[in-house]
CSV table of C-alpha atoms in Angstrom, one decimal:
chain,number,residue,atom,x,y,z
P,168,UNK,CA,47.4,3.9,142.4
P,169,UNK,CA,51.2,4.4,142.4
P,170,UNK,CA,53.2,1.3,141.5
P,171,UNK,CA,54.9,1.0,144.9
P,172,UNK,CA,51.5,1.0,146.6
P,173,UNK,CA,50.1,-1.6,144.3
P,174,UNK,CA,53.1,-3.9,144.8
P,175,UNK,CA,52.6,-3.7,148.5
P,176,UNK,CA,48.9,-4.3,148.3
P,177,UNK,CA,49.5,-7.4,146.2
P,178,UNK,CA,52.3,-8.8,148.4
P,179,UNK,CA,50.4,-8.1,151.6
P,180,UNK,CA,47.2,-9.7,150.4
P,181,UNK,CA,49.0,-12.8,149.1
P,182,UNK,CA,50.7,-13.3,152.5
P,183,UNK,CA,48.8,-15.6,154.9
P,184,UNK,CA,47.9,-14.0,158.2
P,185,UNK,CA,45.4,-16.4,159.9
P,186,UNK,CA,43.8,-15.3,163.1
P,187,UNK,CA,46.3,-15.8,166.0
P,188,UNK,CA,49.2,-16.3,163.5
P,189,UNK,CA,49.4,-12.8,161.9
P,190,UNK,CA,53.2,-12.3,162.6
P,191,UNK,CA,54.6,-12.4,159.0
P,192,UNK,CA,51.9,-10.2,157.6
P,193,UNK,CA,52.4,-7.7,160.5
P,194,UNK,CA,56.1,-7.6,159.7
P,195,UNK,CA,55.3,-6.7,156.1
P,196,UNK,CA,52.9,-4.0,157.1
P,197,UNK,CA,55.3,-2.5,159.6
P,198,UNK,CA,58.1,-2.4,157.0
P,199,UNK,CA,55.8,-0.5,154.7
P,200,UNK,CA,54.5,2.0,157.2
P,201,UNK,CA,57.7,2.7,159.2
P,202,UNK,CA,59.0,5.5,156.9
P,203,UNK,CA,55.8,7.4,157.4
P,204,UNK,CA,55.6,7.4,161.2
P,205,UNK,CA,57.7,8.7,164.1
P,206,UNK,CA,57.5,5.6,166.3
P,207,UNK,CA,55.7,2.3,166.6
P,208,UNK,CA,54.7,-0.3,169.1
P,209,UNK,CA,53.9,-4.0,168.9
P,210,UNK,CA,51.7,-5.6,171.6
P,211,UNK,CA,51.9,-9.1,173.1
P,212,UNK,CA,49.5,-10.7,170.6
P,213,UNK,CA,50.9,-8.9,167.5
P,214,UNK,CA,48.8,-5.8,167.0
P,215,UNK,CA,51.1,-3.2,165.3
P,216,UNK,CA,50.7,0.6,165.8
P,217,UNK,CA,52.5,3.2,163.8
P,218,UNK,CA,52.6,6.5,165.8
P,219,UNK,CA,52.8,10.1,164.5
P,220,UNK,CA,53.4,12.7,167.2
P,221,UNK,CA,53.8,10.2,170.1
P,222,UNK,CA,54.2,13.0,172.7
P,223,UNK,CA,50.8,14.5,172.0
P,224,UNK,CA,48.2,14.2,174.7
P,225,UNK,CA,45.2,14.0,172.5
P,226,UNK,CA,45.1,10.7,170.6
P,227,UNK,CA,43.3,9.8,167.4
P,228,UNK,CA,43.2,6.2,166.1
P,229,UNK,CA,42.7,5.0,162.5
P,230,UNK,CA,42.3,1.2,162.5
P,231,UNK,CA,41.8,-1.9,160.5
P,232,UNK,CA,42.3,-5.6,161.3
P,233,UNK,CA,45.0,-7.8,159.9
P,234,UNK,CA,43.7,-11.4,160.3
P,235,UNK,CA,42.0,-13.7,157.9
P,236,UNK,CA,39.7,-16.7,158.4
P,237,UNK,CA,41.3,-20.1,158.3
P,238,UNK,CA,41.1,-23.7,159.7
P,239,UNK,CA,42.9,-25.8,162.3
P,240,UNK,CA,43.8,-29.5,161.8
P,241,UNK,CA,41.6,-31.2,164.4
P,242,UNK,CA,41.8,-35.0,163.6
P,243,UNK,CA,44.0,-37.2,161.5
P,244,UNK,CA,42.6,-40.5,160.3
P,245,UNK,CA,44.6,-43.7,160.2
P,246,UNK,CA,44.4,-43.5,156.4
P,247,UNK,CA,45.9,-40.0,156.3
P,248,UNK,CA,42.9,-37.7,155.8
P,249,UNK,CA,42.6,-34.5,157.8
P,250,UNK,CA,39.4,-33.2,159.5
P,251,UNK,CA,39.3,-29.6,160.6
P,252,UNK,CA,37.7,-27.0,162.8
P,253,UNK,CA,37.1,-23.3,162.0
P,254,UNK,CA,39.4,-20.5,163.0
P,255,UNK,CA,37.0,-17.6,162.6
P,256,UNK,CA,34.0,-17.6,160.2
P,257,UNK,CA,35.3,-20.1,157.7
P,258,UNK,CA,32.6,-21.5,155.4
P,259,UNK,CA,32.8,-25.2,154.6
P,260,UNK,CA,30.3,-24.6,151.7
P,261,UNK,CA,33.0,-23.1,149.6
P,262,UNK,CA,35.7,-25.7,150.5
P,263,UNK,CA,35.3,-28.7,148.3
P,264,UNK,CA,37.9,-28.9,145.5
P,265,UNK,CA,39.8,-25.9,146.8
P,266,UNK,CA,43.6,-26.0,147.2
P,267,UNK,CA,45.1,-25.1,150.6
P,268,UNK,CA,48.4,-24.5,152.4
P,269,UNK,CA,49.1,-26.3,155.6
P,270,UNK,CA,51.5,-24.3,157.7
P,271,UNK,CA,54.1,-26.4,159.5
P,272,UNK,CA,57.5,-26.0,161.1
P,273,UNK,CA,58.9,-27.7,158.1
P,274,UNK,CA,57.3,-25.2,155.7
P,275,UNK,CA,54.1,-25.2,153.6
P,276,UNK,CA,52.5,-28.5,152.8
P,277,UNK,CA,50.1,-28.5,149.9
P,278,UNK,CA,46.7,-30.2,150.2
P,279,UNK,CA,43.2,-30.2,148.7
P,280,UNK,CA,39.7,-30.3,150.0
P,281,UNK,CA,38.6,-33.7,148.5
P,282,UNK,CA,35.0,-34.4,147.5
P,283,UNK,CA,33.3,-37.5,146.0
P,284,UNK,CA,32.7,-37.3,142.2
P,285,UNK,CA,29.2,-36.5,141.0
P,286,UNK,CA,29.2,-40.0,139.4
P,287,UNK,CA,29.2,-41.8,142.7
P,288,UNK,CA,26.9,-39.6,144.7
P,289,UNK,CA,23.2,-39.7,144.9
P,290,UNK,CA,22.8,-36.2,143.7
P,291,UNK,CA,19.1,-35.9,144.6
P,292,UNK,CA,20.2,-36.6,148.2
P,293,UNK,CA,23.1,-34.2,148.3
P,294,UNK,CA,23.5,-32.0,151.4
P,295,UNK,CA,25.6,-28.9,151.8
P,296,UNK,CA,29.1,-29.5,152.9
P,297,UNK,CA,29.7,-29.1,156.7
P,298,UNK,CA,32.7,-29.2,159.0
P,299,UNK,CA,31.8,-32.9,159.7
P,300,UNK,CA,31.9,-33.9,156.0
P,301,UNK,CA,34.7,-31.8,154.4
P,302,UNK,CA,38.3,-33.1,154.7
P,303,UNK,CA,41.8,-32.5,153.4
P,304,UNK,CA,43.9,-34.9,151.3
P,305,UNK,CA,47.6,-34.1,151.5
P,306,UNK,CA,48.7,-37.1,149.4
P,307,UNK,CA,49.5,-39.2,152.4
P,308,UNK,CA,48.3,-42.8,152.9
P,309,UNK,CA,48.7,-43.1,156.7
P,310,UNK,CA,48.6,-41.0,159.8
P,311,UNK,CA,52.4,-41.6,160.2
P,312,UNK,CA,53.1,-40.2,156.8
P,313,UNK,CA,51.0,-37.1,157.6
P,314,UNK,CA,52.9,-36.5,160.8
P,315,UNK,CA,56.3,-37.0,159.0
P,316,UNK,CA,55.3,-34.0,156.9
P,317,UNK,CA,55.2,-31.9,160.0
P,318,UNK,CA,51.4,-31.8,160.2
P,319,UNK,CA,49.8,-32.2,163.6
P,320,UNK,CA,46.6,-31.3,165.4
P,321,UNK,CA,46.6,-27.5,165.6
P,322,UNK,CA,48.4,-26.9,162.3
P,323,UNK,CA,46.9,-23.9,160.5
P,324,UNK,CA,45.3,-24.2,157.1
P,325,UNK,CA,44.7,-21.3,154.6
P,326,UNK,CA,43.4,-21.2,151.1
P,327,UNK,CA,45.9,-20.9,148.3
P,328,UNK,CA,44.0,-18.4,146.2
P,329,UNK,CA,45.9,-15.2,145.4
P,330,UNK,CA,45.2,-11.6,144.3
P,331,UNK,CA,44.1,-10.7,140.9
P,332,UNK,CA,42.6,-7.7,139.1
P,333,UNK,CA,39.3,-8.3,137.3
P,334,UNK,CA,38.1,-6.2,134.3
P,335,UNK,CA,40.5,-3.5,135.3
P,336,UNK,CA,38.0,-2.3,138.0
P,337,UNK,CA,38.0,-4.9,140.8
P,338,UNK,CA,40.6,-6.3,143.2
P,339,UNK,CA,39.9,-10.0,143.9
P,340,UNK,CA,41.3,-12.5,146.3
P,341,UNK,CA,41.1,-14.0,149.7
P,342,UNK,CA,41.6,-11.9,152.9
P,343,UNK,CA,40.6,-8.6,151.5
P,344,UNK,CA,38.6,-8.8,154.7
P,345,UNK,CA,40.3,-6.9,156.0
P,346,UNK,CA,43.9,-6.6,155.0
P,347,UNK,CA,42.8,-4.2,152.3
P,348,UNK,CA,41.9,-2.0,155.4
P,349,UNK,CA,45.4,-2.3,156.7
P,350,UNK,CA,46.6,-1.2,153.2
P,351,UNK,CA,44.2,1.8,153.3
P,352,UNK,CA,45.3,3.1,156.7
P,353,UNK,CA,48.9,2.7,155.7
P,354,UNK,CA,48.2,4.8,152.6
P,355,UNK,CA,46.7,7.5,154.8
P,356,UNK,CA,49.9,7.6,156.9
P,357,UNK,CA,52.0,7.8,153.7
P,358,UNK,CA,50.0,10.7,152.2
P,359,UNK,CA,50.2,12.6,155.5
P,360,UNK,CA,54.0,12.3,155.4
P,361,UNK,CA,54.6,12.9,151.8
P,362,UNK,CA,52.3,15.9,151.6
P,363,UNK,CA,54.0,17.4,154.6
P,364,UNK,CA,50.9,17.6,156.9
P,365,UNK,CA,51.4,18.6,160.5
P,366,UNK,CA,48.9,17.2,162.9
P,367,UNK,CA,48.0,18.9,166.2
P,368,UNK,CA,47.4,15.5,167.9
P,369,UNK,CA,48.9,12.1,168.1
P,370,UNK,CA,47.8,9.8,165.3
P,371,UNK,CA,47.9,6.1,166.0
P,372,UNK,CA,47.7,3.9,162.8
P,373,UNK,CA,46.5,0.6,164.3
P,374,UNK,CA,46.6,-2.8,162.5
P,375,UNK,CA,44.8,-5.1,164.9
P,376,UNK,CA,44.9,-8.9,165.2
P,377,UNK,CA,42.2,-11.4,166.0
P,378,UNK,CA,39.1,-9.5,164.8
P,379,UNK,CA,37.6,-12.6,163.2
P,380,UNK,CA,37.1,-14.4,166.5
P,381,UNK,CA,35.5,-11.5,168.5
P,382,UNK,CA,37.4,-8.2,168.1
P,383,UNK,CA,40.0,-9.4,170.5
P,384,UNK,CA,43.0,-7.5,169.2
P,385,UNK,CA,41.1,-4.2,169.1
P,386,UNK,CA,39.9,-4.7,172.6
P,387,UNK,CA,43.4,-5.2,173.9
P,388,UNK,CA,45.0,-2.2,172.1
P,389,UNK,CA,42.1,0.1,172.8
P,390,UNK,CA,42.6,-0.4,176.6
P,391,UNK,CA,46.3,0.1,176.1
P,392,UNK,CA,46.2,3.3,174.0
P,393,UNK,CA,43.1,4.9,175.7
P,394,UNK,CA,42.5,7.1,172.6
P,395,UNK,CA,40.1,10.0,172.4
P,396,UNK,CA,38.9,9.2,168.9
P,397,UNK,CA,38.8,6.1,166.7
P,398,UNK,CA,38.0,5.8,163.0
P,399,UNK,CA,37.6,2.2,162.0
P,400,UNK,CA,37.6,0.8,158.5
P,401,UNK,CA,36.4,-2.7,157.6
P,402,UNK,CA,34.4,-4.2,154.8
P,403,UNK,CA,30.7,-4.5,154.4
P,404,UNK,CA,28.4,-6.4,152.0
P,405,UNK,CA,27.8,-5.3,148.5
P,406,UNK,CA,24.1,-6.4,148.2
P,407,UNK,CA,23.6,-6.3,144.4
P,408,UNK,CA,24.6,-9.9,143.7
P,409,UNK,CA,21.9,-12.6,143.6
P,410,UNK,CA,20.5,-14.0,146.8
P,411,UNK,CA,20.7,-10.8,148.9
P,412,UNK,CA,17.6,-9.5,150.6
P,413,UNK,CA,17.8,-5.8,150.5
P,414,UNK,CA,15.1,-5.3,153.1
P,415,UNK,CA,17.4,-6.8,155.7
P,416,UNK,CA,20.9,-6.3,154.2
P,417,UNK,CA,20.5,-2.8,152.8
P,418,UNK,CA,21.1,-1.5,149.3
P,419,UNK,CA,24.8,-1.1,148.9
P,420,UNK,CA,27.0,-1.1,145.8
P,421,UNK,CA,30.6,-1.7,145.0
P,422,UNK,CA,31.8,1.4,143.1
P,423,UNK,CA,29.6,3.9,144.7
P,424,UNK,CA,31.8,5.0,147.5
P,425,UNK,CA,32.6,4.3,151.2
P,426,UNK,CA,29.8,3.3,153.5
P,427,UNK,CA,29.2,5.4,156.7
P,428,UNK,CA,27.4,3.4,159.4
P,429,UNK,CA,24.6,4.6,161.8
P,430,UNK,CA,24.2,2.7,165.1
P,431,UNK,CA,24.6,2.9,168.9
P,432,UNK,CA,28.3,2.3,168.9
P,433,UNK,CA,28.9,5.1,166.3
P,434,UNK,CA,29.4,8.5,167.9
P,435,UNK,CA,27.0,10.8,166.1
P,436,UNK,CA,29.1,13.9,166.0
P,437,UNK,CA,32.1,12.1,164.7
P,438,UNK,CA,30.0,10.4,162.1
P,439,UNK,CA,28.5,13.8,161.0
P,440,UNK,CA,32.1,15.2,160.7
P,441,UNK,CA,32.9,12.3,158.3
P,442,UNK,CA,29.8,13.0,156.3
P,443,UNK,CA,30.5,16.7,156.1
P,444,UNK,CA,34.0,15.9,155.0
P,445,UNK,CA,32.7,13.6,152.3
P,446,UNK,CA,30.4,16.3,151.0
P,447,UNK,CA,32.9,19.1,151.1
P,448,UNK,CA,35.6,17.0,149.4
P,449,UNK,CA,33.1,15.6,146.9
P,450,UNK,CA,33.7,12.0,147.9
P,451,UNK,CA,30.8,9.7,147.1
P,452,UNK,CA,29.5,7.8,150.0
P,453,UNK,CA,26.7,5.5,151.1
P,454,UNK,CA,24.9,4.9,154.3
P,455,UNK,CA,24.1,1.8,156.3
P,456,UNK,CA,22.4,1.0,159.6
P,457,UNK,CA,23.7,-1.4,162.3
P,458,UNK,CA,21.6,-3.0,164.9
P,459,UNK,CA,22.9,-3.6,168.5
P,460,UNK,CA,26.5,-3.7,167.2
P,461,UNK,CA,28.4,-3.0,164.1
P,462,UNK,CA,30.2,-6.4,164.3
P,463,UNK,CA,33.5,-4.6,163.7
P,464,UNK,CA,36.4,-3.3,165.8
P,465,UNK,CA,34.3,-0.1,166.1
P,466,UNK,CA,32.5,-1.8,169.0
P,467,UNK,CA,35.7,-2.7,170.8
P,468,UNK,CA,37.0,0.9,170.6
P,469,UNK,CA,33.7,2.6,171.4
P,470,UNK,CA,33.1,0.8,174.7
P,471,UNK,CA,36.7,0.8,175.9
P,472,UNK,CA,37.6,2.4,179.2
P,473,UNK,CA,35.4,5.5,179.7
P,474,UNK,CA,34.2,5.4,176.1
P,475,UNK,CA,35.8,6.5,172.9
P,476,UNK,CA,34.3,8.6,170.1
P,477,UNK,CA,34.2,6.0,167.4
P,478,UNK,CA,32.9,5.7,163.8
P,479,UNK,CA,33.0,3.2,161.0
P,480,UNK,CA,33.9,3.8,157.3
P,481,UNK,CA,33.3,0.6,155.4
P,482,UNK,CA,34.5,-0.7,152.0
P,483,UNK,CA,31.8,-2.4,150.0
P,484,UNK,CA,32.8,-6.0,149.2
P,485,UNK,CA,31.3,-8.9,147.3
P,486,UNK,CA,31.5,-12.5,148.4
P,487,UNK,CA,32.7,-12.1,151.9
P,488,UNK,CA,34.5,-15.0,153.6
P,489,UNK,CA,35.1,-16.7,150.3
P,490,UNK,CA,38.4,-17.0,148.3
P,491,UNK,CA,37.1,-14.4,145.7
P,492,UNK,CA,36.4,-11.4,147.9
P,493,UNK,CA,35.9,-8.5,145.5
P,494,UNK,CA,36.2,-4.7,145.9
P,495,UNK,CA,36.1,-1.8,143.5
P,496,UNK,CA,39.3,0.1,142.9
P,497,UNK,CA,37.5,3.5,143.1
P,498,UNK,CA,36.1,2.6,146.5
P,499,UNK,CA,39.6,1.8,147.9
P,500,UNK,CA,40.8,5.2,146.8
P,501,UNK,CA,37.8,7.0,148.2
P,502,UNK,CA,38.0,5.3,151.6
P,503,UNK,CA,41.7,6.4,151.8
P,504,UNK,CA,40.7,9.9,150.8
P,505,UNK,CA,37.8,10.1,153.2
P,506,UNK,CA,39.9,9.0,156.2
P,507,UNK,CA,42.7,11.3,155.2
P,508,UNK,CA,40.5,14.3,154.8
P,509,UNK,CA,38.6,13.6,158.1
P,510,UNK,CA,41.8,13.3,160.0
P,511,UNK,CA,42.8,16.7,158.8
P,512,UNK,CA,39.6,18.2,160.1
P,513,UNK,CA,39.9,16.9,163.7
P,514,UNK,CA,41.2,19.5,166.1
P,515,UNK,CA,43.5,19.1,169.1
P,516,UNK,CA,41.3,18.4,172.1
P,517,UNK,CA,38.2,18.0,169.8
P,518,UNK,CA,35.2,17.6,172.0
P,519,UNK,CA,32.7,15.3,170.5
P,520,UNK,CA,30.2,15.3,173.4
P,521,UNK,CA,26.6,15.8,172.4
P,522,UNK,CA,26.1,18.7,174.8
P,523,UNK,CA,28.1,20.5,177.5
């Protein structure tokens, strides 16, 4: 990876972009992608779209989502402890002893998820942490002291953990789900520009908000853009770690390439074009099967308006919705390459219907 791209990836991942509050991360993303697009738009809730060939009638989308799971302050006790509620699929099981940032109008307030010491607990009666039992300690001794810090009900809380490289093979951190996707589609735009590729259609590089609470940003922007084709990238589970049941979760590996999904929301001809592209370009890939829905922004695009030819290219990831989400460097490069090469094979007015 070129140094400038790596610097952006690190900066973008370390920036907090909780669901509904993605503004600062979206600014970073737009600043990076702007030199590689002809125009851009920003919608009411913060989805950002870089546009190549904005006058073209036929529209192709490549898309990722920008938001990360987080918490809201929900209750402040008289003694200054904070109880929370989820913003997205946050997992209280990983919370105890973690450091967090509370986002306030006065700036970041540091806090920790407290937890009673093993010495004072009846360990044989321990239960898993829940939203009712985990709490924050921000060093205050009263509700008034908490409020004086700028903390109030509705203040957003994100984990402090930042990006690192592990064993020179893996990228690790919080919010790789799915800001690494935003990075990858931005790199596709960069490569198209720097390699002088001319597309016969409009390409819309979409970084959507609010995926973690129900694909909401993608739903809004899909209706606005009314694209003909949408290639979505998100993360999926590496299933090689302990405690995965491969009979239900599949047999997927970090380091063995992008994952191409089969399922009702995935348009078969577009999916087959992606697979043919991988084979011709000698890009390793894996296959996965969805059930009723993919659970990604693919669903929002596929069923928007009169229907959009949509497909999903996933990045294998370990430890989803924790602070140590982990992806393989080779997979990141191969997802970028697969999207790039597929885009180059789509024709103006490409008809993906099953029969005519």
